[in-house]
Amino acid sequence: MHALPVPLALLIGTLFWLAFALIGFFAAARINKENTQLIWVMSILIAFCCWISWLCTYAAQVNPLIGPEINGAIVMYYRLKHANAS
């Protein structure tokens, strides 16, 4: 399975949350006439906070700060085990 290039994945995620905000923005006038401005602010803030959360999670997975650590004895064990298997 091939992963998407980073700029394309960022664009897709950003467009998703932008569409979410726009749907909430335009649906607010149809749902409730009295609190339209409140629903506008809420939908935009919800989309922005979810986008920031998604962006931080995606960035942490693309470039991890801490990698896995493995003991040298375990590496030797797997080398010997796979060398004998073939």
Tab-separated table of C-alpha atoms in Angstrom:
chain	number	residue	atom	x	y	z
A	1	MET	CA	0.000	0.000	0.000
A	2	HIS	CA	1.413	3.363	-0.997
A	3	ALA	CA	1.085	6.432	1.184
A	4	LEU	CA	-0.009	9.763	-0.201
A	5	PRO	CA	2.665	12.418	-0.628
A	6	VAL	CA	2.702	14.789	2.341
A	7	PRO	CA	1.520	17.938	0.487
A	8	LEU	CA	-1.389	16.050	-1.091
A	9	ALA	CA	-2.441	14.540	2.243
A	10	LEU	CA	-2.295	17.969	3.885
A	11	LEU	CA	-4.387	19.430	1.082
A	12	ILE	CA	-7.025	16.696	1.345
A	13	GLY	CA	-7.278	17.031	5.126
A	14	THR	CA	-7.452	20.806	4.946
A	15	LEU	CA	-10.141	20.714	2.260
A	16	PHE	CA	-12.182	18.264	4.346
A	17	TRP	CA	-12.227	20.551	7.387
A	18	LEU	CA	-12.822	23.604	5.194
A	19	ALA	CA	-15.849	21.879	3.655
A	20	PHE	CA	-17.059	20.994	7.154
A	21	ALA	CA	-16.841	24.656	8.184
A	22	LEU	CA	-18.578	25.869	5.028
A	23	ILE	CA	-21.423	23.365	5.406
A	24	GLY	CA	-21.966	24.527	8.977
A	25	PHE	CA	-21.723	28.145	7.918
A	26	PHE	CA	-24.350	27.864	5.180
A	27	ALA	CA	-26.606	25.466	7.071
A	28	ALA	CA	-26.831	27.855	10.029
A	29	ALA	CA	-29.258	30.188	8.279
A	30	ARG	CA	-31.558	27.299	7.406
A	31	ILE	CA	-31.509	25.635	10.834
A	32	ASN	CA	-32.077	28.518	13.209
A	33	LYS	CA	-32.805	32.104	12.229
A	34	GLU	CA	-32.355	33.545	15.726
A	35	ASN	CA	-28.875	32.240	16.507
A	36	THR	CA	-27.317	32.290	13.051
A	37	GLN	CA	-24.215	34.231	14.068
A	38	LEU	CA	-23.613	31.978	17.064
A	39	ILE	CA	-23.857	28.874	14.886
A	40	TRP	CA	-21.480	30.481	12.363
A	41	VAL	CA	-18.878	31.082	15.034
A	42	MET	CA	-19.361	27.635	16.541
A	43	SER	CA	-19.069	25.799	13.217
A	44	ILE	CA	-15.930	27.701	12.229
A	45	LEU	CA	-14.303	27.229	15.644
A	46	ILE	CA	-15.175	23.524	15.704
A	47	ALA	CA	-13.709	23.031	12.233
A	48	PHE	CA	-10.584	25.025	13.099
A	49	CYS	CA	-9.953	23.156	16.358
A	50	CYS	CA	-10.498	19.782	14.692
A	51	TRP	CA	-8.194	20.804	11.832
A	52	ILE	CA	-5.445	21.854	14.260
A	53	SER	CA	-5.835	18.587	16.174
A	54	TRP	CA	-5.674	16.581	12.942
A	55	LEU	CA	-2.679	18.585	11.698
A	56	CYS	CA	-0.701	18.020	14.913
A	57	THR	CA	-1.475	14.310	14.856
A	58	TYR	CA	-0.527	14.007	11.191
A	59	ALA	CA	2.698	15.968	11.683
A	60	ALA	CA	3.671	13.763	14.626
A	61	GLN	CA	3.216	10.652	12.484
A	62	VAL	CA	5.069	12.038	9.465
A	63	ASN	CA	8.141	13.113	11.416
A	64	PRO	CA	8.324	11.291	14.758
A	65	LEU	CA	10.635	12.825	17.344
A	66	ILE	CA	11.300	9.531	19.115
A	67	GLY	CA	12.011	6.349	17.191
A	68	PRO	CA	11.823	2.783	18.427
A	69	GLU	CA	14.770	1.590	20.477
A	70	ILE	CA	15.884	-2.021	20.274
A	71	ASN	CA	18.418	-3.909	22.318
A	72	GLY	CA	21.499	-5.293	20.514
A	73	ALA	CA	20.891	-8.789	21.918
A	74	ILE	CA	17.450	-8.857	20.313
A	75	VAL	CA	18.938	-7.847	16.958
A	76	MET	CA	21.474	-10.673	17.169
A	77	TYR	CA	18.713	-13.146	18.087
A	78	TYR	CA	16.630	-12.184	15.036
A	79	ARG	CA	19.670	-12.309	12.742
A	80	LEU	CA	20.498	-15.826	13.910
A	81	LYS	CA	16.876	-16.938	13.762
A	82	HIS	CA	16.351	-15.677	10.191
A	83	ALA	CA	19.746	-16.898	9.012
A	84	ASN	CA	18.850	-20.434	10.081
A	85	ALA	CA	15.348	-20.217	8.591
A	86	SER	CA	16.553	-19.839	5.001
